[in-house]
């Protein structure tokens, strides 16, 4: 199909009105099939039955099509740390457990496939790190809004994010079967043990 | 001066035989003067009295000229965690304090200028995050070589790196005057306090 086939556009538009979602799905499929490097924005737009201009209206670059979920993730985390009275580290760990249950639990195969794509490209790894950075900033700001000082808020968020990353890496590993939420609780307990040793 | 001025090259070569060092210094100067985006590899090479080919023989891209110190940083950290019998988190915190004393202590103004350049560019921020990731991987591997399991090694390194980042941000802040090494010790104590609260 050509992107000049307006009839096709109209039909696609009726079936899947969400251009963003169509482009994301097309990008994900193509990155899996051909690899990230071998896929162009024109390929993604064509697969979605749209044009490059529409892609660039919605995404800053090719990488961005793989990271649209990060906004929702951030919302859930921020709400969770805002709505609790738990101590800062507990609050962040609990927020990541909520994300594990609400967002990740039923999507292990998709998450594994996405992880494989990200690991194939240093550019995607860089973008992922930047997304994590902005998510950490949002959670830190939410803790600050609860009246915590900057250092405490940052340490709690960064430590919670570390716990999440370690648990997540175990969860996506090929031989894993424990639920992500349980892995987060285990890893958080381990971090407590490591940092509780008395200062010499 | 033109990069075709062979006499100039010869004189420069006599004064500063290290092409890598000259290119790094030129890049740093130009990024400060004109900004990262406004500086080209050709500008950097010309300022160093070298050509673009030499630049690309030594650096993968323009960003890389700002990150050559990370290899030395990694060596000092890896040696420090390897040579101690302290617990994993203590070992990593002590390693960062050694880096603070050996590498950063007398360079606050340079570090501040470099930080300003990095904050001006998302691309540079991404590269910095990737460099931090590779440094964390090296320290984690050094702890693994001491017989620690993967989770413990990763948690100790990531938590130590978090402590370093928070202390470093305070150190480079305009109104700071405490030594970096002391700030690291303070922030490490705070992390212990936050994570030592009992699990509900």
mmCIF file of N, CA and C in Angstrom, chain A residues 55-169:
data_model
loop_
_atom_site.group_PDB
_atom_site.id
_atom_site.type_symbol
_atom_site.label_atom_id
_atom_site.label_comp_id
_atom_site.label_asym_id
_atom_site.label_seq_id
_atom_site.Cartn_x
_atom_site.Cartn_y
_atom_site.Cartn_z
ATOM 1 N N UNK A 55 3.821 11.268 11.712
ATOM 2 C CA UNK A 55 4.741 10.720 12.714
ATOM 3 C C UNK A 55 5.442 11.855 13.465
ATOM 4 N N UNK A 56 6.021 12.796 12.708
ATOM 5 C CA UNK A 56 6.809 13.853 13.347
ATOM 6 C C UNK A 56 5.947 14.876 14.086
ATOM 7 N N UNK A 57 4.642 14.892 13.778
ATOM 8 C CA UNK A 57 3.755 15.735 14.574
ATOM 9 C C UNK A 57 3.557 15.141 15.977
ATOM 10 N N UNK A 58 3.678 13.820 16.074
ATOM 11 C CA UNK A 58 3.380 13.142 17.342
ATOM 12 C C UNK A 58 4.616 12.708 18.125
ATOM 13 N N UNK A 59 5.739 12.493 17.407
ATOM 14 C CA UNK A 59 6.950 11.991 18.066
ATOM 15 C C UNK A 59 8.145 12.838 17.632
ATOM 16 N N UNK A 60 9.041 13.101 18.581
ATOM 17 C CA UNK A 60 10.226 13.880 18.250
ATOM 18 C C UNK A 60 11.171 13.143 17.320
ATOM 19 N N UNK A 61 11.287 11.830 17.493
ATOM 20 C CA UNK A 61 12.171 11.030 16.648
ATOM 21 C C UNK A 61 11.751 9.559 16.696
ATOM 22 N N UNK A 62 12.464 8.738 15.960
ATOM 23 C CA UNK A 62 12.130 7.315 15.833
ATOM 24 C C UNK A 62 12.128 6.611 17.187
ATOM 25 N N UNK A 63 13.101 6.968 18.034
ATOM 26 C CA UNK A 63 13.196 6.325 19.348
ATOM 27 C C UNK A 63 11.932 6.519 20.175
ATOM 28 N N UNK A 64 11.362 7.734 20.062
ATOM 29 C CA UNK A 64 10.270 8.134 20.944
ATOM 30 C C UNK A 64 9.056 7.205 20.836
ATOM 31 N N UNK A 65 8.912 6.551 19.679
ATOM 32 C CA UNK A 65 7.755 5.671 19.475
ATOM 33 C C UNK A 65 7.762 4.474 20.431
ATOM 34 N N UNK A 66 8.911 4.228 21.044
ATOM 35 C CA UNK A 66 9.024 3.082 21.951
ATOM 36 C C UNK A 66 8.833 3.491 23.417
ATOM 37 N N UNK A 67 8.592 4.771 23.675
ATOM 38 C CA UNK A 67 8.608 5.242 25.065
ATOM 39 C C UNK A 67 7.339 5.965 25.504
ATOM 40 N N UNK A 68 6.241 5.761 24.770
ATOM 41 C CA UNK A 68 5.052 6.531 25.110
ATOM 42 C C UNK A 68 4.427 6.089 26.419
ATOM 43 N N UNK A 69 4.714 4.851 26.853
ATOM 44 C CA UNK A 69 4.133 4.370 28.108
ATOM 45 C C UNK A 69 4.666 5.089 29.327
ATOM 46 N N UNK A 70 5.778 5.810 29.176
ATOM 47 C CA UNK A 70 6.427 6.358 30.369
ATOM 48 C C UNK A 70 5.596 7.457 31.037
ATOM 49 N N UNK A 71 4.732 8.123 30.280
ATOM 50 C CA UNK A 71 3.867 9.134 30.881
ATOM 51 C C UNK A 71 2.873 8.521 31.865
ATOM 52 N N UNK A 72 2.252 7.421 31.456
ATOM 53 C CA UNK A 72 1.279 6.736 32.323
ATOM 54 C C UNK A 72 1.961 6.175 33.577
ATOM 55 N N UNK A 73 3.121 5.555 33.380
ATOM 56 C CA UNK A 73 3.932 5.030 34.479
ATOM 57 C C UNK A 73 4.180 6.122 35.515
ATOM 58 N N UNK A 74 4.572 7.282 35.027
ATOM 59 C CA UNK A 74 4.871 8.409 35.909
ATOM 60 C C UNK A 74 3.639 8.836 36.708
ATOM 61 N N UNK A 75 2.483 8.922 36.023
ATOM 62 C CA UNK A 75 1.235 9.305 36.713
ATOM 63 C C UNK A 75 0.913 8.362 37.864
ATOM 64 N N UNK A 76 1.021 7.047 37.597
ATOM 65 C CA UNK A 76 0.674 6.064 38.623
ATOM 66 C C UNK A 76 1.637 6.189 39.807
ATOM 67 N N UNK A 77 2.924 6.337 39.522
ATOM 68 C CA UNK A 77 3.914 6.464 40.590
ATOM 69 C C UNK A 77 3.674 7.718 41.429
ATOM 70 N N UNK A 78 3.450 8.833 40.756
ATOM 71 C CA UNK A 78 3.271 10.100 41.465
ATOM 72 C C UNK A 78 2.033 10.039 42.349
ATOM 73 N N UNK A 79 0.945 9.483 41.810
ATOM 74 C CA UNK A 79 -0.279 9.364 42.611
ATOM 75 C C UNK A 79 -0.015 8.498 43.840
ATOM 76 N N UNK A 80 0.687 7.393 43.632
ATOM 77 C CA UNK A 80 0.921 6.454 44.734
ATOM 78 C C UNK A 80 1.752 7.083 45.858
ATOM 79 N N UNK A 81 2.806 7.808 45.529
ATOM 80 C CA UNK A 81 3.611 8.390 46.622
ATOM 81 C C UNK A 81 2.915 9.584 47.265
ATOM 82 N N UNK A 82 1.984 10.188 46.540
ATOM 83 C CA UNK A 82 1.253 11.340 47.081
ATOM 84 C C UNK A 82 0.170 10.898 48.057
ATOM 85 N N UNK A 83 -0.415 9.730 47.782
ATOM 86 C CA UNK A 83 -1.598 9.297 48.555
ATOM 87 C C UNK A 83 -1.254 8.505 49.814
ATOM 88 N N UNK A 84 0.024 8.345 50.145
ATOM 89 C CA UNK A 84 0.368 7.518 51.296
ATOM 90 C C UNK A 84 1.039 8.353 52.380
ATOM 91 N N UNK A 85 0.987 7.848 53.624
ATOM 92 C CA UNK A 85 1.695 8.493 54.726
ATOM 93 C C UNK A 85 2.955 7.714 55.105
ATOM 94 N N UNK A 86 3.265 6.666 54.367
ATOM 95 C CA UNK A 86 4.428 5.843 54.700
ATOM 96 C C UNK A 86 5.704 6.677 54.604
ATOM 97 N N UNK A 87 6.769 6.191 55.233
ATOM 98 C CA UNK A 87 8.068 6.844 55.131
ATOM 99 C C UNK A 87 8.497 6.913 53.663
ATOM 100 N N UNK A 88 9.449 7.789 53.326
ATOM 101 C CA UNK A 88 9.751 8.037 51.911
ATOM 102 C C UNK A 88 10.216 6.796 51.127
ATOM 103 N N UNK A 89 11.126 6.009 51.683
ATOM 104 C CA UNK A 89 11.593 4.828 50.952
ATOM 105 C C UNK A 89 10.477 3.799 50.801
ATOM 106 N N UNK A 90 9.726 3.550 51.886
ATOM 107 C CA UNK A 90 8.569 2.632 51.818
ATOM 108 C C UNK A 90 7.574 3.102 50.765
ATOM 109 N N UNK A 91 7.324 4.413 50.756
ATOM 110 C CA UNK A 91 6.335 4.966 49.829
ATOM 111 C C UNK A 91 6.749 4.692 48.379
ATOM 112 N N UNK A 92 8.032 4.888 48.074
ATOM 113 C CA UNK A 92 8.486 4.699 46.697
ATOM 114 C C UNK A 92 8.458 3.202 46.326
ATOM 115 N N UNK A 93 8.883 2.353 47.251
ATOM 116 C CA UNK A 93 8.838 0.912 46.971
ATOM 117 C C UNK A 93 7.390 0.469 46.740
ATOM 118 N N UNK A 94 6.472 0.949 47.588
ATOM 119 C CA UNK A 94 5.054 0.593 47.428
ATOM 120 C C UNK A 94 4.512 1.103 46.093
ATOM 121 N N UNK A 95 4.944 2.285 45.680
ATOM 122 C CA UNK A 95 4.488 2.846 44.399
ATOM 123 C C UNK A 95 4.954 1.970 43.237
ATOM 124 N N UNK A 96 6.192 1.520 43.286
ATOM 125 C CA UNK A 96 6.682 0.640 42.220
ATOM 126 C C UNK A 96 5.959 -0.715 42.246
ATOM 127 N N UNK A 97 5.591 -1.184 43.428
ATOM 128 C CA UNK A 97 4.819 -2.435 43.488
ATOM 129 C C UNK A 97 3.433 -2.227 42.860
ATOM 130 N N UNK A 98 2.865 -1.041 43.047
ATOM 131 C CA UNK A 98 1.564 -0.783 42.428
ATOM 132 C C UNK A 98 1.684 -0.770 40.891
ATOM 133 N N UNK A 99 2.728 -0.115 40.407
ATOM 134 C CA UNK A 99 3.000 -0.100 38.965
ATOM 135 C C UNK A 99 3.187 -1.532 38.445
ATOM 136 N N UNK A 100 3.891 -2.332 39.220
ATOM 137 C CA UNK A 100 4.124 -3.729 38.819
ATOM 138 C C UNK A 100 2.795 -4.448 38.649
ATOM 139 N N UNK A 101 1.873 -4.204 39.577
ATOM 140 C CA UNK A 101 0.592 -4.907 39.528
ATOM 141 C C UNK A 101 -0.344 -4.328 38.468
ATOM 142 N N UNK A 102 -0.384 -2.983 38.378
ATOM 143 C CA UNK A 102 -1.355 -2.357 37.461
ATOM 144 C C UNK A 102 -0.890 -2.329 36.011
ATOM 145 N N UNK A 103 0.417 -2.194 35.794
ATOM 146 C CA UNK A 103 0.884 -1.990 34.422
ATOM 147 C C UNK A 103 1.645 -3.189 33.852
ATOM 148 N N UNK A 104 2.521 -3.785 34.653
ATOM 149 C CA UNK A 104 3.407 -4.801 34.081
ATOM 150 C C UNK A 104 2.892 -6.237 34.161
ATOM 151 N N UNK A 105 2.119 -6.544 35.215
ATOM 152 C CA UNK A 105 1.850 -7.942 35.578
ATOM 153 C C UNK A 105 1.526 -8.866 34.403
ATOM 154 N N UNK A 106 0.615 -8.452 33.499
ATOM 155 C CA UNK A 106 0.153 -9.371 32.453
ATOM 156 C C UNK A 106 0.907 -9.210 31.138
ATOM 157 N N UNK A 107 2.004 -8.495 31.148
ATOM 158 C CA UNK A 107 2.654 -8.129 29.895
ATOM 159 C C UNK A 107 4.087 -8.622 29.779
ATOM 160 N N UNK A 108 4.409 -9.707 30.454
ATOM 161 C CA UNK A 108 5.803 -10.158 30.476
ATOM 162 C C UNK A 108 6.382 -10.371 29.083
ATOM 163 N N UNK A 109 5.620 -11.009 28.182
ATOM 164 C CA UNK A 109 6.185 -11.292 26.856
ATOM 165 C C UNK A 109 6.459 -10.002 26.065
ATOM 166 N N UNK A 110 5.502 -9.066 26.137
ATOM 167 C CA UNK A 110 5.712 -7.774 25.458
ATOM 168 C C UNK A 110 6.901 -7.016 26.045
ATOM 169 N N UNK A 111 6.989 -7.046 27.376
ATOM 170 C CA UNK A 111 8.079 -6.335 28.051
ATOM 171 C C UNK A 111 9.427 -6.954 27.661
ATOM 172 N N UNK A 112 9.463 -8.283 27.586
ATOM 173 C CA UNK A 112 10.714 -8.948 27.164
ATOM 174 C C UNK A 112 11.111 -8.567 25.740
ATOM 175 N N UNK A 113 10.125 -8.524 24.859
ATOM 176 C CA UNK A 113 10.419 -8.169 23.469
ATOM 177 C C UNK A 113 10.930 -6.728 23.392
ATOM 178 N N UNK A 114 10.286 -5.835 24.150
ATOM 179 C CA UNK A 114 10.707 -4.435 24.162
ATOM 180 C C UNK A 114 12.125 -4.303 24.711
ATOM 181 N N UNK A 115 12.405 -5.073 25.754
ATOM 182 C CA UNK A 115 13.727 -5.051 26.364
ATOM 183 C C UNK A 115 14.809 -5.484 25.369
ATOM 184 N N UNK A 116 14.490 -6.505 24.589
ATOM 185 C CA UNK A 116 15.433 -6.989 23.575
ATOM 186 C C UNK A 116 15.727 -5.894 22.548
ATOM 187 N N UNK A 117 14.680 -5.176 22.144
ATOM 188 C CA UNK A 117 14.877 -4.073 21.192
ATOM 189 C C UNK A 117 15.784 -3.007 21.808
ATOM 190 N N UNK A 118 15.492 -2.628 23.042
ATOM 191 C CA UNK A 118 16.284 -1.562 23.690
ATOM 192 C C UNK A 118 17.745 -1.980 23.821
ATOM 193 N N UNK A 119 17.961 -3.237 24.202
ATOM 194 C CA UNK A 119 19.347 -3.684 24.380
ATOM 195 C C UNK A 119 20.115 -3.759 23.062
ATOM 196 N N UNK A 120 19.403 -3.740 21.943
ATOM 197 C CA UNK A 120 20.071 -3.827 20.638
ATOM 198 C C UNK A 120 20.668 -2.487 20.203
ATOM 199 N N UNK A 121 20.345 -1.410 20.891
ATOM 200 C CA UNK A 121 20.747 -0.087 20.402
ATOM 201 C C UNK A 121 21.212 0.836 21.534
ATOM 202 N N UNK A 122 22.460 1.290 21.481
ATOM 203 C CA UNK A 122 22.942 2.248 22.480
ATOM 204 C C UNK A 122 22.080 3.510 22.516
ATOM 205 N N UNK A 123 21.584 3.939 21.355
ATOM 206 C CA UNK A 123 20.707 5.115 21.306
ATOM 207 C C UNK A 123 19.432 4.902 22.117
ATOM 208 N N UNK A 124 18.860 3.708 21.998
ATOM 209 C CA UNK A 124 17.645 3.420 22.763
ATOM 210 C C UNK A 124 17.968 3.308 24.252
ATOM 211 N N UNK A 125 19.116 2.747 24.566
ATOM 212 C CA UNK A 125 19.510 2.663 25.974
ATOM 213 C C UNK A 125 19.650 4.066 26.558
ATOM 214 N N UNK A 126 20.248 4.972 25.790
ATOM 215 C CA UNK A 126 20.378 6.351 26.265
ATOM 216 C C UNK A 126 19.008 6.985 26.497
ATOM 217 N N UNK A 127 18.094 6.775 25.548
ATOM 218 C CA UNK A 127 16.770 7.354 25.705
ATOM 219 C C UNK A 127 16.065 6.775 26.932
ATOM 220 N N UNK A 128 16.231 5.483 27.138
ATOM 221 C CA UNK A 128 15.602 4.853 28.304
ATOM 222 C C UNK A 128 16.131 5.458 29.602
ATOM 223 N N UNK A 129 17.448 5.663 29.648
ATOM 224 C CA UNK A 129 18.031 6.262 30.848
ATOM 225 C C UNK A 129 17.479 7.668 31.069
ATOM 226 N N UNK A 130 17.298 8.412 29.987
ATOM 227 C CA UNK A 130 16.772 9.764 30.137
ATOM 228 C C UNK A 130 15.329 9.742 30.617
ATOM 229 N N UNK A 131 14.545 8.793 30.091
ATOM 230 C CA UNK A 131 13.153 8.664 30.544
ATOM 231 C C UNK A 131 13.129 8.321 32.034
ATOM 232 N N UNK A 132 13.985 7.411 32.440
ATOM 233 C CA UNK A 132 14.059 7.053 33.859
ATOM 234 C C UNK A 132 14.412 8.284 34.680
ATOM 235 N N UNK A 133 15.330 9.085 34.179
ATOM 236 C CA UNK A 133 15.717 10.306 34.877
ATOM 237 C C UNK A 133 14.540 11.245 35.062
ATOM 238 N N UNK A 134 13.697 11.365 34.052
ATOM 239 C CA UNK A 134 12.590 12.318 34.171
ATOM 240 C C UNK A 134 11.501 11.772 35.094
ATOM 241 N N UNK A 135 11.363 10.452 35.096
ATOM 242 C CA UNK A 135 10.426 9.800 36.012
ATOM 243 C C UNK A 135 10.883 9.976 37.472
ATOM 244 N N UNK A 136 12.182 9.801 37.689
ATOM 245 C CA UNK A 136 12.749 9.996 39.028
ATOM 246 C C UNK A 136 12.531 11.447 39.479
ATOM 247 N N UNK A 137 12.710 12.386 38.570
ATOM 248 C CA UNK A 137 12.506 13.799 38.912
ATOM 249 C C UNK A 137 11.056 14.056 39.333
ATOM 250 N N UNK A 138 10.100 13.421 38.631
ATOM 251 C CA UNK A 138 8.685 13.637 38.951
ATOM 252 C C UNK A 138 8.330 13.055 40.321
ATOM 253 N N UNK A 139 8.846 11.865 40.621
ATOM 254 C CA UNK A 139 8.553 11.246 41.922
ATOM 255 C C UNK A 139 9.227 12.043 43.040
ATOM 256 N N UNK A 140 10.453 12.492 42.786
ATOM 257 C CA UNK A 140 11.153 13.316 43.781
ATOM 258 C C UNK A 140 10.344 14.585 44.070
ATOM 259 N N UNK A 141 9.829 15.212 43.032
ATOM 260 C CA UNK A 141 9.021 16.425 43.211
ATOM 261 C C UNK A 141 7.763 16.121 44.029
ATOM 262 N N UNK A 142 7.163 14.955 43.796
ATOM 263 C CA UNK A 142 5.958 14.581 44.552
ATOM 264 C C UNK A 142 6.284 14.386 46.034
ATOM 265 N N UNK A 143 7.449 13.831 46.334
ATOM 266 C CA UNK A 143 7.857 13.679 47.742
ATOM 267 C C UNK A 143 8.183 15.041 48.359
ATOM 268 N N UNK A 144 8.811 15.912 47.581
ATOM 269 C CA UNK A 144 9.095 17.275 48.063
ATOM 270 C C UNK A 144 7.790 17.978 48.423
ATOM 271 N N UNK A 145 6.761 17.749 47.603
ATOM 272 C CA UNK A 145 5.457 18.384 47.852
ATOM 273 C C UNK A 145 4.833 17.867 49.148
ATOM 274 N N UNK A 146 5.287 16.688 49.614
ATOM 275 C CA UNK A 146 4.826 16.180 50.914
ATOM 276 C C UNK A 146 5.624 16.800 52.057
ATOM 277 N N UNK A 147 6.561 17.681 51.755
ATOM 278 C CA UNK A 147 7.306 18.395 52.793
ATOM 279 C C UNK A 147 8.686 17.818 53.089
ATOM 280 N N UNK A 148 9.110 16.807 52.323
ATOM 281 C CA UNK A 148 10.436 16.225 52.563
ATOM 282 C C UNK A 148 11.523 17.111 51.953
ATOM 283 N N UNK A 149 12.702 17.106 52.578
ATOM 284 C CA UNK A 149 13.803 17.897 52.012
ATOM 285 C C UNK A 149 14.333 17.219 50.742
ATOM 286 N N UNK A 150 15.031 18.022 49.952
ATOM 287 C CA UNK A 150 15.537 17.595 48.648
ATOM 288 C C UNK A 150 16.380 16.310 48.726
ATOM 289 N N UNK A 151 17.316 16.257 49.667
ATOM 290 C CA UNK A 151 18.206 15.092 49.757
ATOM 291 C C UNK A 151 17.413 13.829 50.091
ATOM 292 N N UNK A 152 16.533 13.921 51.076
ATOM 293 C CA UNK A 152 15.728 12.760 51.460
ATOM 294 C C UNK A 152 14.849 12.297 50.299
ATOM 295 N N UNK A 153 14.200 13.259 49.655
ATOM 296 C CA UNK A 153 13.308 12.919 48.541
ATOM 297 C C UNK A 153 14.095 12.248 47.411
ATOM 298 N N UNK A 154 15.254 12.796 47.083
ATOM 299 C CA UNK A 154 16.063 12.229 46.004
ATOM 300 C C UNK A 154 16.573 10.832 46.366
ATOM 301 N N UNK A 155 17.099 10.684 47.577
ATOM 302 C CA UNK A 155 17.643 9.375 47.985
ATOM 303 C C UNK A 155 16.556 8.309 47.989
ATOM 304 N N UNK A 156 15.376 8.660 48.515
ATOM 305 C CA UNK A 156 14.291 7.676 48.573
ATOM 306 C C UNK A 156 13.876 7.263 47.160
ATOM 307 N N UNK A 157 13.744 8.247 46.262
ATOM 308 C CA UNK A 157 13.313 7.944 44.898
ATOM 309 C C UNK A 157 14.369 7.131 44.153
ATOM 310 N N UNK A 158 15.612 7.576 44.230
ATOM 311 C CA UNK A 158 16.681 6.880 43.506
ATOM 312 C C UNK A 158 16.866 5.454 44.043
ATOM 313 N N UNK A 159 16.784 5.289 45.362
ATOM 314 C CA UNK A 159 16.949 3.945 45.922
ATOM 315 C C UNK A 159 15.782 3.054 45.520
ATOM 316 N N UNK A 160 14.578 3.618 45.561
ATOM 317 C CA UNK A 160 13.409 2.857 45.122
ATOM 318 C C UNK A 160 13.531 2.468 43.658
ATOM 319 N N UNK A 161 14.035 3.403 42.833
ATOM 320 C CA UNK A 161 14.200 3.123 41.406
ATOM 321 C C UNK A 161 15.253 2.031 41.184
ATOM 322 N N UNK A 162 16.305 2.043 41.992
ATOM 323 C CA UNK A 162 17.323 0.989 41.920
ATOM 324 C C UNK A 162 16.700 -0.370 42.236
ATOM 325 N N UNK A 163 15.915 -0.405 43.304
ATOM 326 C CA UNK A 163 15.233 -1.648 43.686
ATOM 327 C C UNK A 163 14.358 -2.128 42.522
ATOM 328 N N UNK A 164 13.613 -1.193 41.930
ATOM 329 C CA UNK A 164 12.754 -1.567 40.809
ATOM 330 C C UNK A 164 13.577 -2.126 39.650
ATOM 331 N N UNK A 165 14.651 -1.451 39.288
ATOM 332 C CA UNK A 165 15.462 -1.896 38.139
ATOM 333 C C UNK A 165 16.024 -3.298 38.351
ATOM 334 N N UNK A 166 16.524 -3.550 39.574
ATOM 335 C CA UNK A 166 17.110 -4.868 39.853
ATOM 336 C C UNK A 166 16.018 -5.944 39.789
ATOM 337 N N UNK A 167 14.859 -5.651 40.381
ATOM 338 C CA UNK A 167 13.750 -6.608 40.369
ATOM 339 C C UNK A 167 13.264 -6.850 38.934
ATOM 340 N N UNK A 168 13.173 -5.778 38.174
ATOM 341 C CA UNK A 168 12.712 -5.826 36.784
ATOM 342 C C UNK A 168 13.659 -6.669 35.928
ATOM 343 N N UNK A 169 14.968 -6.492 36.131
ATOM 344 C CA UNK A 169 15.951 -7.285 35.373
ATOM 345 C C UNK A 169 15.785 -8.768 35.667
#
